[in-house]
PDB file of C-alpha atoms and ligand atoms in Angstrom:
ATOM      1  CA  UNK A  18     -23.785  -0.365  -3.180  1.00 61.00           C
ATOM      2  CA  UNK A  19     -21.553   0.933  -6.418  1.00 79.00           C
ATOM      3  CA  UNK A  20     -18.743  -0.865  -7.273  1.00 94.00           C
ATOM      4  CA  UNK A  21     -15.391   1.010  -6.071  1.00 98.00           C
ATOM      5  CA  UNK A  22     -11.917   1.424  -6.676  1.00 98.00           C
ATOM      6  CA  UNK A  23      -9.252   1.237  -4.895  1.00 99.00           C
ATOM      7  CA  UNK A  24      -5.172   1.665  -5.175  1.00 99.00           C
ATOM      8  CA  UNK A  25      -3.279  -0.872  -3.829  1.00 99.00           C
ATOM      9  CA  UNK A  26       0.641  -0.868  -3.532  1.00 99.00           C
ATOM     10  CA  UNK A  27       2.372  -4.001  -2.782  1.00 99.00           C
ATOM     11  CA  UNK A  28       5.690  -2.211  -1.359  1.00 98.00           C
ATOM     12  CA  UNK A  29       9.361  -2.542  -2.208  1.00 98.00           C
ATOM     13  CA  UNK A  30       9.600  -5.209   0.880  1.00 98.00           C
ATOM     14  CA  UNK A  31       6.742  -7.179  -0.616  1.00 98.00           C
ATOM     15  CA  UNK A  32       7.772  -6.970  -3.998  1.00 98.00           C
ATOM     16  CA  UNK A  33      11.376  -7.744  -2.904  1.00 98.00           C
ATOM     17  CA  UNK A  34      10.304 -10.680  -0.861  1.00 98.00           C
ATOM     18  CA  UNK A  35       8.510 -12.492  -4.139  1.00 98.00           C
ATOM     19  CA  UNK A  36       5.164 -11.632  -1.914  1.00 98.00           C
ATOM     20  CA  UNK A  37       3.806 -10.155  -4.879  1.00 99.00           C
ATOM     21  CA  UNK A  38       1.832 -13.357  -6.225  1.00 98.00           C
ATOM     22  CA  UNK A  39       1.101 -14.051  -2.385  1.00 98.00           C
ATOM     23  CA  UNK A  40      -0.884 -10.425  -2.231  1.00 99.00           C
ATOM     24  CA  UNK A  41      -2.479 -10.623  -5.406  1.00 98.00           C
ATOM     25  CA  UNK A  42      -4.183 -14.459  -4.683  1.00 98.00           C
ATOM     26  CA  UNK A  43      -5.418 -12.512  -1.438  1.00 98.00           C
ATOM     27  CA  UNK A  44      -6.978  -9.963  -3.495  1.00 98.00           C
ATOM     28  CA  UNK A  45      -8.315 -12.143  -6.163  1.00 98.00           C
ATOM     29  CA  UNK A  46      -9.897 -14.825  -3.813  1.00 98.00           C
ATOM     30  CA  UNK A  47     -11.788 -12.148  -1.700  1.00 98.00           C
ATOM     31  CA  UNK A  48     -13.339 -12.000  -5.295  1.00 98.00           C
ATOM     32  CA  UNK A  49     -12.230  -7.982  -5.978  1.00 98.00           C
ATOM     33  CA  UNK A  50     -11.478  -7.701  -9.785  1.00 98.00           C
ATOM     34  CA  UNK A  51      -7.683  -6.287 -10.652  1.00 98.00           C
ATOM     35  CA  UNK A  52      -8.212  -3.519 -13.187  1.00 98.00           C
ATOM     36  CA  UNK A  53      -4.978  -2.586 -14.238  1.00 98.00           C
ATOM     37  CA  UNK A  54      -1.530  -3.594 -12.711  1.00 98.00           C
ATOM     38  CA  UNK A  55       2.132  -1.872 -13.276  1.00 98.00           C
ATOM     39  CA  UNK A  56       5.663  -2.263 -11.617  1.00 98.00           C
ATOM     40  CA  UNK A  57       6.291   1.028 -11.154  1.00 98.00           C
ATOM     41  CA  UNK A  58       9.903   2.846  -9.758  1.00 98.00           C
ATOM     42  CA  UNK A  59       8.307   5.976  -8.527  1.00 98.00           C
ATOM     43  CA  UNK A  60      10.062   9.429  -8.217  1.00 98.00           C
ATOM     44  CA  UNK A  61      10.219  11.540  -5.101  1.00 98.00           C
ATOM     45  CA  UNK A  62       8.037  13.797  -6.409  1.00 98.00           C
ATOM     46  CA  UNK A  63       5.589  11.067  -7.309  1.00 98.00           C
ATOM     47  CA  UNK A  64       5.840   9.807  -3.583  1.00 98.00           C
ATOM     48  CA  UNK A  65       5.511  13.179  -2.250  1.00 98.00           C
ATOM     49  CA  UNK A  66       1.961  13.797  -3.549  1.00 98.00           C
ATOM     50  CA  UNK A  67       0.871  10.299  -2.159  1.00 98.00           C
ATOM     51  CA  UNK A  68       2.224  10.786   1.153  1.00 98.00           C
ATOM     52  CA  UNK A  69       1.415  14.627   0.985  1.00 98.00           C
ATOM     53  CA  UNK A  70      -0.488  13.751   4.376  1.00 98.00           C
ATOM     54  CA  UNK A  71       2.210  12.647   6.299  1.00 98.00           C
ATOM     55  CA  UNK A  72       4.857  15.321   5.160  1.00 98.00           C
ATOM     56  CA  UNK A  73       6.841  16.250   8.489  1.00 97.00           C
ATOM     57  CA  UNK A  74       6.335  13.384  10.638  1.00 97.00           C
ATOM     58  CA  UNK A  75       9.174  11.364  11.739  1.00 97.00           C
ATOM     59  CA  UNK A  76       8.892   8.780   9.547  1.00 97.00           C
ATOM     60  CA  UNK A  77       8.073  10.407   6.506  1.00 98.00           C
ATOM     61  CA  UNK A  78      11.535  10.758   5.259  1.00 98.00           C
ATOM     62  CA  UNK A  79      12.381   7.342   5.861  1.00 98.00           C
ATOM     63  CA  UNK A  80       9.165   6.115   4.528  1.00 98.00           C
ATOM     64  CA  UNK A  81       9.991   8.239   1.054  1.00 98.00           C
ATOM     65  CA  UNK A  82      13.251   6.539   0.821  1.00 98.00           C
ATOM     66  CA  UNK A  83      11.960   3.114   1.689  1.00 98.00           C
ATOM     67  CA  UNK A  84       9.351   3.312  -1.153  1.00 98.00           C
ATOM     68  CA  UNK A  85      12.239   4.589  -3.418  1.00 98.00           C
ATOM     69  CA  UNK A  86      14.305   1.318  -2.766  1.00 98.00           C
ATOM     70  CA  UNK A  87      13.291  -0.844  -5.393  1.00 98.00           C
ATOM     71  CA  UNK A  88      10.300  -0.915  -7.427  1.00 98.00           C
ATOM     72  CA  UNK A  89       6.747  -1.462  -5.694  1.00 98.00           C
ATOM     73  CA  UNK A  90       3.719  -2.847  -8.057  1.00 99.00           C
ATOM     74  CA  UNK A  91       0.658  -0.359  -8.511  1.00 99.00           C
ATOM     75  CA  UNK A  92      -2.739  -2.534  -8.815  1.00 99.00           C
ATOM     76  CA  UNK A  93      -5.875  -0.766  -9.949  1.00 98.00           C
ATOM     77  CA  UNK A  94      -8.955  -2.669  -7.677  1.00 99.00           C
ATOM     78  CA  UNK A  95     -12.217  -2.978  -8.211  1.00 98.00           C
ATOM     79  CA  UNK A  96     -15.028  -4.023  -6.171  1.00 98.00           C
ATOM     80  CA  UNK A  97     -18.171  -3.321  -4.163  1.00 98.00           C
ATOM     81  CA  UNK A  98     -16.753  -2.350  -0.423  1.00 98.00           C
ATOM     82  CA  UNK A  99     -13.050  -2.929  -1.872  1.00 98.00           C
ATOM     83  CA  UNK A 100     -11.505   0.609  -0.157  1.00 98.00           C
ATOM     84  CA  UNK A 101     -12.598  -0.696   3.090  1.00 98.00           C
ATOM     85  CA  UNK A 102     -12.535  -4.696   2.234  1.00 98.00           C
ATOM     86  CA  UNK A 103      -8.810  -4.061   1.245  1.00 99.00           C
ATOM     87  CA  UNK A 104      -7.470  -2.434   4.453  1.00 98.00           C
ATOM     88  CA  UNK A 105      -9.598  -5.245   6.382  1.00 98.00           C
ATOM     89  CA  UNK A 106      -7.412  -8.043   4.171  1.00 98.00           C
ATOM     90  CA  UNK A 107      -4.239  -5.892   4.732  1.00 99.00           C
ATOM     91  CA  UNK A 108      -4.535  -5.352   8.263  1.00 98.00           C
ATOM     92  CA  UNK A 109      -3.537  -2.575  10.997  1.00 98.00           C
ATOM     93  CA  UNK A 110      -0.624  -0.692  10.038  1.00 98.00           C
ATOM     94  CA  UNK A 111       2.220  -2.290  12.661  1.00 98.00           C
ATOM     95  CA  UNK A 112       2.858  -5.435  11.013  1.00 98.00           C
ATOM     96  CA  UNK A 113       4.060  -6.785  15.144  1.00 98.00           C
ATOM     97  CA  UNK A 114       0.446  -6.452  16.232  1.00 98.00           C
ATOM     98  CA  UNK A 115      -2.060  -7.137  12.959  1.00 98.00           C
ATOM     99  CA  UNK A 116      -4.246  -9.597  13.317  1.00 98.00           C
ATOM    100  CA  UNK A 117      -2.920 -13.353  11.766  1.00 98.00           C
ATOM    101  CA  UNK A 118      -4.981 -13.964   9.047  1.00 98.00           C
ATOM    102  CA  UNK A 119      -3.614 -10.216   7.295  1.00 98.00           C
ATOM    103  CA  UNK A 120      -1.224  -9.870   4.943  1.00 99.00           C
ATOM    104  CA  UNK A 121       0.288  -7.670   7.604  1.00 98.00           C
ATOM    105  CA  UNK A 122       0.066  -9.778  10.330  1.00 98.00           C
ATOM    106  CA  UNK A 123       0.956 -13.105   8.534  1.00 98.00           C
ATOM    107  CA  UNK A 124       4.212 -11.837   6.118  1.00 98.00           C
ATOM    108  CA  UNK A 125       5.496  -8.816   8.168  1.00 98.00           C
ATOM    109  CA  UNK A 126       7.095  -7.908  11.170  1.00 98.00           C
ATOM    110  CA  UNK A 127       9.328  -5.298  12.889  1.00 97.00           C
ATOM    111  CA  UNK A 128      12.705  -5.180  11.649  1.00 97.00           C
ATOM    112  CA  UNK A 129      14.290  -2.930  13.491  1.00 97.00           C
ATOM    113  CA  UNK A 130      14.663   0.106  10.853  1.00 96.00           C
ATOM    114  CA  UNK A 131      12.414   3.763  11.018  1.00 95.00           C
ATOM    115  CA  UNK A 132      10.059   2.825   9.022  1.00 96.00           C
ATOM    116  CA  UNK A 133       7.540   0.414   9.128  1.00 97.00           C
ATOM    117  CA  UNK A 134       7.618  -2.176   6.430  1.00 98.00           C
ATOM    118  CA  UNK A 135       4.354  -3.699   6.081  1.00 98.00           C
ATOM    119  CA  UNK A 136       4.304  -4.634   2.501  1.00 98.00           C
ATOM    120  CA  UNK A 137       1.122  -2.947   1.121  1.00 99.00           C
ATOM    121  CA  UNK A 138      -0.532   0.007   0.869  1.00 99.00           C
ATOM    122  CA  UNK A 139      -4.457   0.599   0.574  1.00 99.00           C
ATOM    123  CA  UNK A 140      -6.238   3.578  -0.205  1.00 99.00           C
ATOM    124  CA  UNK A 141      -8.290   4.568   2.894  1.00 98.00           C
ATOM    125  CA  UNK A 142     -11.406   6.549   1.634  1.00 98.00           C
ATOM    126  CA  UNK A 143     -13.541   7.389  -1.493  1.00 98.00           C
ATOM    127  CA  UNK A 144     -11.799  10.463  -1.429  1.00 98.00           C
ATOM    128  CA  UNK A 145      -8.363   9.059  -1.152  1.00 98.00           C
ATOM    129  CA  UNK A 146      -8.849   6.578  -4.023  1.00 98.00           C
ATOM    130  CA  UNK A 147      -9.501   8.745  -6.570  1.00 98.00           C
ATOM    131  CA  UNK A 148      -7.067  10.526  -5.798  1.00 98.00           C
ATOM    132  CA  UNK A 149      -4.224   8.104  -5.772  1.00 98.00           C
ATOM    133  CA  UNK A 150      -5.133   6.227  -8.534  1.00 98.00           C
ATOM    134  CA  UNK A 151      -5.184   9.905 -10.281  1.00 98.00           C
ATOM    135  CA  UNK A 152      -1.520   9.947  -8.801  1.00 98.00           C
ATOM    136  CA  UNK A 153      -0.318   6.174 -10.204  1.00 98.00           C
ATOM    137  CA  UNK A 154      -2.631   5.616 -13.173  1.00 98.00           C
ATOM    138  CA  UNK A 155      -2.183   9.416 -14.626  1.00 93.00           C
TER     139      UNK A 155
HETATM  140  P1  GDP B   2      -1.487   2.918   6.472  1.00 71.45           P
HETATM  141  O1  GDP B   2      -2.641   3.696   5.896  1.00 71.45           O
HETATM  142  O2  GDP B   2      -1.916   1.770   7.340  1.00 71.45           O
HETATM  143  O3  GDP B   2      -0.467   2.486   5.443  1.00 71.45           O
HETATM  144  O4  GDP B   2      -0.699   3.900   7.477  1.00 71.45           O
HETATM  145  P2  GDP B   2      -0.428   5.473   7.410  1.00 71.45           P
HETATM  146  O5  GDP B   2      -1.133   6.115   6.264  1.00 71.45           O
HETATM  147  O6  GDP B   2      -0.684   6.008   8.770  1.00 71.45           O
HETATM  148  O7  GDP B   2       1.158   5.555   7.202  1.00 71.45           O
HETATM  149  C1  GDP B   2       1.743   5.361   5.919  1.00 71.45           C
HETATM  150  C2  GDP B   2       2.946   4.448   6.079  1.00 71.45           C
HETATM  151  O8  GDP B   2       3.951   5.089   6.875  1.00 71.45           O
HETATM  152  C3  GDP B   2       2.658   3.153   6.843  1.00 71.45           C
HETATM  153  O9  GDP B   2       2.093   2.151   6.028  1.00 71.45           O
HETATM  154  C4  GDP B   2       4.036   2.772   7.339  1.00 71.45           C
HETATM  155  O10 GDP B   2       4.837   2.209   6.295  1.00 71.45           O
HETATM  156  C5  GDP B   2       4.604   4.134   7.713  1.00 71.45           C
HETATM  157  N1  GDP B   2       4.306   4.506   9.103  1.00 71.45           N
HETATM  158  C6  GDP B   2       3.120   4.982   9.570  1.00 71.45           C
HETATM  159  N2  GDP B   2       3.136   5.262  10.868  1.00 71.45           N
HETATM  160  C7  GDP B   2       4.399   4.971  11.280  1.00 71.45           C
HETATM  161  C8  GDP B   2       5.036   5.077  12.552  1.00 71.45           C
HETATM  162  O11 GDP B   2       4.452   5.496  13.559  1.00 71.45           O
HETATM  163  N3  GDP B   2       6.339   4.692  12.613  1.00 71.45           N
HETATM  164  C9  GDP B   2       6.995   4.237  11.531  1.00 71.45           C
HETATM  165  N4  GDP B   2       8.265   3.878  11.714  1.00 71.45           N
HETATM  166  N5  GDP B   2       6.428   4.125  10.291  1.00 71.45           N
HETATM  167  C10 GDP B   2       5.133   4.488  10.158  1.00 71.45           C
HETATM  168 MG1   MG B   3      -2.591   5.570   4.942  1.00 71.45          MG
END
């Protein structure tokens, strides 16, 4: 199996939080390597060719200005299995019901606002990867 790469986000919530040291031990002690990292404020436009996929869903709006609330920290990851090893360390994406033992499931939780704050993002293909690290790391 090659190595991969992955792009992880730890979001404004984590970042605001002081999770960000939390996330990256996770990372780091499942043995994946961190390439490159950057705090990063992104645009709108930035965030609209990430979340390109989820453009006119109900959330999508407030998930554009949630990302835009502060600044979120971009983490090149590398790893053999670390696309799909990632999103098994962050967990499912409602933070109420991941599994304990997440990142999701241990530091987030429902806070009664439209979107759901669940303090990382991870790439969730080959495909997707490349891509959003071509979108972060330009
Ligand atoms: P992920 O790959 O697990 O991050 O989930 P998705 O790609 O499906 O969604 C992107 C982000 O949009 C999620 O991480 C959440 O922050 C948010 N989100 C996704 N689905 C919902 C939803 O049904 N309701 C709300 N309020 N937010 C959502
Ligand atoms: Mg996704």
């Amino acid at each position: 199996m090659a190595t991969e790469e992955t792009l992880v986000l730890v979001k404004p919530d984590g970042v605001a939080r002081g999770l960000t040291g939390a996330i990256l031990a996770r990372i780091e002690a499942k043995g994946y390597a961190l390439v490159d990292i950057k705090l990063v404020e992104p645009s709108r436009e930035l965030l609209a060719q990430h979340y390109a996929e989820h453009e006119g869903k109900p959330f999508y709006e407030p998930l554009l200005e949630f990302m835009m609330s502060g600044p979120v920290v971009a983490i090149r990851v590398a790893g053999n299995r670390v696309i799909e090893g990632f999103r098994s360390l962050a967990g499912t994406t409602d933070p109420t019901t991941a599994a304990p033992g997440t990142i999701r499931g241990d530091f987030g939780r429902d806070w009664g606002v439209a979107v759901q704050q669940n303090l990382v993002h991870g790439s969730d293909s080959p495909e997707s990867a490349a891509r959003e690290l071509g979108i972060w790391f330009a």
